[in-house]
Tab-separated table of C-alpha atoms in Angstrom:
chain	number	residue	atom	x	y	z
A	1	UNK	CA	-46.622	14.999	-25.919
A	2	UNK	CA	-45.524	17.361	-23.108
A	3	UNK	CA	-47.204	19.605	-21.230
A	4	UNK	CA	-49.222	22.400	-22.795
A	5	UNK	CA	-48.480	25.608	-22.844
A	6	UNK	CA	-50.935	27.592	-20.463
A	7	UNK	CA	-52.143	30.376	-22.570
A	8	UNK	CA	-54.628	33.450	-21.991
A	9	UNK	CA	-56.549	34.881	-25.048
A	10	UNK	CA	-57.314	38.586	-24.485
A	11	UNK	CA	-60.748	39.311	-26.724
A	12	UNK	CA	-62.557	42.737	-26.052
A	13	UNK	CA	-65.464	40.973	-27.300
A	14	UNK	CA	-67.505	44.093	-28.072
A	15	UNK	CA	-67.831	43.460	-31.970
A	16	UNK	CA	-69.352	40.553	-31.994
A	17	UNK	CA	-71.830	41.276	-29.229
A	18	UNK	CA	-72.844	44.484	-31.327
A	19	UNK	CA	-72.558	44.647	-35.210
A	20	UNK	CA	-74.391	42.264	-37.413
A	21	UNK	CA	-71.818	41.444	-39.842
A	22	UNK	CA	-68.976	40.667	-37.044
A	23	UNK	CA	-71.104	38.273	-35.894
A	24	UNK	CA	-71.965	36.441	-39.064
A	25	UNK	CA	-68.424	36.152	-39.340
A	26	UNK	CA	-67.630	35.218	-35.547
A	27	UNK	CA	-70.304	33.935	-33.417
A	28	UNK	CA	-68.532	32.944	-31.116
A	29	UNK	CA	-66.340	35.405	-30.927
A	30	UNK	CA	-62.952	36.392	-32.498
A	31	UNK	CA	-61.219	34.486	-29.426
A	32	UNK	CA	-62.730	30.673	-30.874
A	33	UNK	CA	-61.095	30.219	-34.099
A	34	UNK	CA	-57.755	31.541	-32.327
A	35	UNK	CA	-58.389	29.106	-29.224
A	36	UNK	CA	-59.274	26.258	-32.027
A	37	UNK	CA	-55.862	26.837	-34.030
A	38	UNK	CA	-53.903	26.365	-30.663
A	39	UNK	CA	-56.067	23.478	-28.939
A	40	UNK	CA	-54.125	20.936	-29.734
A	41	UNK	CA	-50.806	22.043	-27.574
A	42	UNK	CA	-51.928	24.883	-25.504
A	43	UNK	CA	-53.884	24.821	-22.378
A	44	UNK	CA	-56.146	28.000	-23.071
A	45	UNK	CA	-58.161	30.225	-21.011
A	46	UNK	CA	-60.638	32.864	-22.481
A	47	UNK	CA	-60.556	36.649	-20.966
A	48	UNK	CA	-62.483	39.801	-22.283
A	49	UNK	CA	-62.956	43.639	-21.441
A	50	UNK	CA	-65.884	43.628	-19.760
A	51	UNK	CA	-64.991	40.579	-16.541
A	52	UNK	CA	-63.712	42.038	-13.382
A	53	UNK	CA	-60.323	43.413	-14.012
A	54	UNK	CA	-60.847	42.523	-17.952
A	55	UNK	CA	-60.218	39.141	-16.853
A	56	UNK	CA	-56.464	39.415	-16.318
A	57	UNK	CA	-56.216	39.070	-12.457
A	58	UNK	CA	-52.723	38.373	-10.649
A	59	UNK	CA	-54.113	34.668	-10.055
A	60	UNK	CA	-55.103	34.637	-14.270
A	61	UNK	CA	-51.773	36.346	-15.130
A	62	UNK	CA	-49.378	34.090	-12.651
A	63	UNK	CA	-51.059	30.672	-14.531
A	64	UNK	CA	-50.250	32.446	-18.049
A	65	UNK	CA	-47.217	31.580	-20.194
A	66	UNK	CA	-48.071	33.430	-23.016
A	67	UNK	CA	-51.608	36.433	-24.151
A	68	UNK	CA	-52.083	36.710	-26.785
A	69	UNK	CA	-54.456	40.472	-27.365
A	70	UNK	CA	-56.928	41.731	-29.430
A	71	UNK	CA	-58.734	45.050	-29.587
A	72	UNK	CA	-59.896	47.925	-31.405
A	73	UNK	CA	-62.806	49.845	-30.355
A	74	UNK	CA	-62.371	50.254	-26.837
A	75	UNK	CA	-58.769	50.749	-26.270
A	76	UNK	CA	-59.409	53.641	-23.635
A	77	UNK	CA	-61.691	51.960	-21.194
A	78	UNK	CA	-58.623	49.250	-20.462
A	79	UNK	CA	-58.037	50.253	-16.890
A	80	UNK	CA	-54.395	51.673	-16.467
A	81	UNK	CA	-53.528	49.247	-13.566
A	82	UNK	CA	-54.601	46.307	-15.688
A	83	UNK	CA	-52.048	47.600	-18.723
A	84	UNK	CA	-49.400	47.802	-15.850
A	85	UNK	CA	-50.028	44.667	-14.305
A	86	UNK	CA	-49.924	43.045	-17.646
A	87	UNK	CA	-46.937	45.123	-18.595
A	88	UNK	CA	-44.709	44.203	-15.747
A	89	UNK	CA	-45.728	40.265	-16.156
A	90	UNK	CA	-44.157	40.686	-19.638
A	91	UNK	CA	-40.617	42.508	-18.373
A	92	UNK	CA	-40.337	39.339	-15.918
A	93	UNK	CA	-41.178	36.757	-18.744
A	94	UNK	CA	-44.781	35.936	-19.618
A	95	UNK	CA	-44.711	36.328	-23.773
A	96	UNK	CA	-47.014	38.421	-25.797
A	97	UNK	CA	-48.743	38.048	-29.467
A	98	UNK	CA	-50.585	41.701	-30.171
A	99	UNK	CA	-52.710	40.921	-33.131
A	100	UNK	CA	-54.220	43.493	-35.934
A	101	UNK	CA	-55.553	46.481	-34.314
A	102	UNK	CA	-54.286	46.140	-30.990
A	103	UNK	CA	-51.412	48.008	-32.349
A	104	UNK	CA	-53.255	51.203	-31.061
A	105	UNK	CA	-54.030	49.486	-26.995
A	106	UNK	CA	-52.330	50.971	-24.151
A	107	UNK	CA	-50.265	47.764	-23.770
A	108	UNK	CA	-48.669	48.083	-27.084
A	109	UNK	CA	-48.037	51.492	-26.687
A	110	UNK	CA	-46.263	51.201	-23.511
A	111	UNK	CA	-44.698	48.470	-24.670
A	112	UNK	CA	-43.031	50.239	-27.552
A	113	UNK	CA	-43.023	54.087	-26.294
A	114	UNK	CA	-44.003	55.294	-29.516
A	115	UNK	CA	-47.168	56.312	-31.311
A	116	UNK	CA	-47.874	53.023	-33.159
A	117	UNK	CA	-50.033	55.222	-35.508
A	118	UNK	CA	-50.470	53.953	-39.211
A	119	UNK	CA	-52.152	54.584	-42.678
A	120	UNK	CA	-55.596	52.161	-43.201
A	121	UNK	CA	-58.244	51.661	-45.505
A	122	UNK	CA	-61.081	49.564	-44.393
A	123	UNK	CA	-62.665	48.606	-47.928
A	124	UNK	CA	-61.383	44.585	-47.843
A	125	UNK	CA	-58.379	43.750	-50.298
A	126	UNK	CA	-55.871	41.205	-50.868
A	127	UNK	CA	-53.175	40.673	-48.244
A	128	UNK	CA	-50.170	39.149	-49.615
A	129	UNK	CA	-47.818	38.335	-46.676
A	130	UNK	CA	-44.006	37.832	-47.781
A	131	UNK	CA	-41.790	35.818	-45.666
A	132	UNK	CA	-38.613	37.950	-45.348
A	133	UNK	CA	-37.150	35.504	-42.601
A	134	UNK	CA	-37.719	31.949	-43.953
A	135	UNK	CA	-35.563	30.707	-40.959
A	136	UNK	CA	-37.598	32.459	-38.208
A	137	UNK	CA	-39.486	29.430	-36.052
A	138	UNK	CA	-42.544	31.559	-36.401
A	139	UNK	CA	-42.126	31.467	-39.919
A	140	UNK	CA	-41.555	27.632	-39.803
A	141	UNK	CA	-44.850	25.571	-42.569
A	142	UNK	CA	-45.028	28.923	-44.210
A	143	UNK	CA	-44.208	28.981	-47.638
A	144	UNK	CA	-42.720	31.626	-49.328
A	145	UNK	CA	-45.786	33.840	-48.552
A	146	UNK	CA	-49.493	33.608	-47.940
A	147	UNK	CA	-52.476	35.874	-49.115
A	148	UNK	CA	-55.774	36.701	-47.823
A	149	UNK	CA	-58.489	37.703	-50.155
A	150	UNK	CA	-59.765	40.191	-48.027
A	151	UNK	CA	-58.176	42.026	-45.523
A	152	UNK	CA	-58.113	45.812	-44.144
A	153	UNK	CA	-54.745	47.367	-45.573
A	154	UNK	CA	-52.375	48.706	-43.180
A	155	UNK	CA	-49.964	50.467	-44.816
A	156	UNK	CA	-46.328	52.496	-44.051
A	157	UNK	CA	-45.132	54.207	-41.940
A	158	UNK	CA	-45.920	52.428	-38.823
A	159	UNK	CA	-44.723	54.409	-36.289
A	160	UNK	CA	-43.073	51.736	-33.908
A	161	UNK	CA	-39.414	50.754	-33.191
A	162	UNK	CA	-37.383	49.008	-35.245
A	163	UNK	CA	-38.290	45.623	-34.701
A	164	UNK	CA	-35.605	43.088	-33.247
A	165	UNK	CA	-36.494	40.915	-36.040
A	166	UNK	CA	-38.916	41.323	-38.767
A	167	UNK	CA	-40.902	38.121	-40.479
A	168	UNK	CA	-43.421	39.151	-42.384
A	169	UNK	CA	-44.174	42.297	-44.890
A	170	UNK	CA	-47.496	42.306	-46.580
A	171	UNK	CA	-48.413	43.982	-49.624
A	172	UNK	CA	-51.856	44.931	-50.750
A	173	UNK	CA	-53.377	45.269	-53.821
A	174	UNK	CA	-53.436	49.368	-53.585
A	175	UNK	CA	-49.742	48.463	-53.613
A	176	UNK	CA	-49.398	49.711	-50.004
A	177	UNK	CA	-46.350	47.775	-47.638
A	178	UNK	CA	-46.289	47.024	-44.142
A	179	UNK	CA	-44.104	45.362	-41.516
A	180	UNK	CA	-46.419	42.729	-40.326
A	181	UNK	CA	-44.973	40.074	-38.575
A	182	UNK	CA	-42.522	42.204	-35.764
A	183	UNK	CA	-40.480	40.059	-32.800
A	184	UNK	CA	-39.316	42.289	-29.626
A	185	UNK	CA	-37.890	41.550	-26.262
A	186	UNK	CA	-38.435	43.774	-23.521
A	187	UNK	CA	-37.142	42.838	-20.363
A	188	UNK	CA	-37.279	38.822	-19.934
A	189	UNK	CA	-40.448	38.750	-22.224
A	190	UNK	CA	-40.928	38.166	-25.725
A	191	UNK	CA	-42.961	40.131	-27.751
A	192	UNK	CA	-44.591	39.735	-31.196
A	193	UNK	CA	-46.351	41.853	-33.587
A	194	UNK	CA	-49.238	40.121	-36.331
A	195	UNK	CA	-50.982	42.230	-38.646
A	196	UNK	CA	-53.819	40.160	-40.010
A	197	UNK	CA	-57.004	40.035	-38.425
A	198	UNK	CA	-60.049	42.469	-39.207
A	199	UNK	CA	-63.078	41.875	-37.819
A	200	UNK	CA	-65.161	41.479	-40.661
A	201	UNK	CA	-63.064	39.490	-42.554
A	202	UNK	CA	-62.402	35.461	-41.920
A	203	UNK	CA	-58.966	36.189	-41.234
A	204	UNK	CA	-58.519	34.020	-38.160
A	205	UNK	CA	-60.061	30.866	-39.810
A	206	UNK	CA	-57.481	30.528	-42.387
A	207	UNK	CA	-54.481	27.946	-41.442
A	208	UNK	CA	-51.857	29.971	-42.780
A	209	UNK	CA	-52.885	32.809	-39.909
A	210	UNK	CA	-53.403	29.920	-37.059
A	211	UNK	CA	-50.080	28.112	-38.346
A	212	UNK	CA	-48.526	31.409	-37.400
A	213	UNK	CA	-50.317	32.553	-34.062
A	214	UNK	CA	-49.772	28.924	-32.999
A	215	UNK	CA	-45.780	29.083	-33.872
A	216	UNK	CA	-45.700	32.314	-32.139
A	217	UNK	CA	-46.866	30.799	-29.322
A	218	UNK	CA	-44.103	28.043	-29.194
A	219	UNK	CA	-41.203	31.271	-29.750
A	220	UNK	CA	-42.730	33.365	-26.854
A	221	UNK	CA	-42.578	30.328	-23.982
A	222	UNK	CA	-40.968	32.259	-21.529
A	223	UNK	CA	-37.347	31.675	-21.109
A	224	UNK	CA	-36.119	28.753	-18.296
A	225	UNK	CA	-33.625	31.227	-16.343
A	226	UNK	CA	-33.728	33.371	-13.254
A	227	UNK	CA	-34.738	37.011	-13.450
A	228	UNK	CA	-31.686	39.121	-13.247
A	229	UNK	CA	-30.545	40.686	-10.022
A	230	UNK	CA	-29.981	44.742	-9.736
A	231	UNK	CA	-28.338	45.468	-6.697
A	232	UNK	CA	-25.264	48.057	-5.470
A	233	UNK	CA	-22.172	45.314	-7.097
A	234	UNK	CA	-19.322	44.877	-5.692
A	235	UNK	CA	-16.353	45.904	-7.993
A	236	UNK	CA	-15.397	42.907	-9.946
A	237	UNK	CA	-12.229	42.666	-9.202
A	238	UNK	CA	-13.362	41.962	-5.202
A	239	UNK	CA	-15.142	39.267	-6.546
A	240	UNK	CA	-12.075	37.372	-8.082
A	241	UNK	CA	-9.960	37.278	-4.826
């Protein structure tokens, strides 16, 4: 096997810490069924709101390959120079997995320049999850599509750009759609999109969700080239003498 692939797993961790039924469902925390689907190949490092710098220092961040983040109810109190930090590490490379709500952090935002805003409904449905790229790597185990028996529903029009590719669509049993499974590149970095993952529901135990996360992973190594270099250019032709 070759080396792992060092990766940082962003977890508010205020949910579990706080409401009863979140932590029924994750005791130890959204992050540990995540860093259990991706033990195997990745070298994995746990960071969370409330460390110094929400865990994501330039030491952290310079030893990361791919972060994966998840949040939802404290979006806001994400420091600005932590979401620009991150940001930049992304344009020069480092990959990115936003997952569920985290559709609505700063980073995401940023990262898109849009709203990201979308329809929900809370009340736990099934989630069927169509493949609509069967030759996408992070679509690679997948059958033709998954379902969860609970989820939250997200539901159209998500108000981000059109995605570079798109993998997954869910539909719910309200007969709502949604893009869920959206790849980007911004910059050097690759970016990726995963709808599943309330925190009240099991989501992030069930293989189909890890199998995915985990082949996201794999697509977002950053890419083995230099950065690009902006500078005044000569005129080409100056350069063919």
């Amino acid at each position: 096997m070759g080396q792992k692939i060092k990766v940082t797993i962003w977890n508010e961790y205020r949910h579990e810490k706080i409401n009863e039924q979140v932590k029924k469902v994750y005791p130890n925390g959204i992050h540990a069924p995540i860093a259990e689907g991706l033990a195997a190949h990745c070298d994995i490092r746990i960071a969370t709101l409330d460390e110094v710098e929400h865990g994501l220092t330039d030491a952290v961040l310079d030893d990361t390959e791919v972060l994966i983040w998840w949040g939802h109810t404290a979006h806001n109190e994400v420091a600005d120079e932590v979401v620009e930090r991150v940001h930049r590490r992304i344009l020069a490379g480092m990959g990115c997995i936003i997952l569920h709500s985290a559709h609505y952090s700063k980073l995401f935002k940023k990262l898109m320049g849009t709203s990201c805003s979308l329809n929900w409904r809370d009340t736990g449905e099934k989630e069927r999850l169509w493949v609509v790229s069967p030759g996408h790597p992070i679509a690679q185990g997948i059958g033709a599509y998954f379902e969860l028996e609970q989820e939250e529903m997200y539901g159209e029009h998500f108000d981000i750009p059109v995605p570079d590719e798109l993998v997954f669509v869910s539909w719910f049993k309200g007969g709502e759609v949604f893009r869920s499974g959206c790849c980007y590149q911004r910059g050097m970095g690759k970016i990726f999109y995963f709808r599943p993952g309330h925190e009240t529901f099991p989501t992030y135990y069930d293989a189909n969700v890890q199998k995915v996360i985990s082949n996201a992973v794999q697509w977002a190594i950053p890419t083995e080239r230099p950065s690009p270099l902006y500078m005044d250019a000569a005129p080409l032709e100056s350069l063919l003498l």
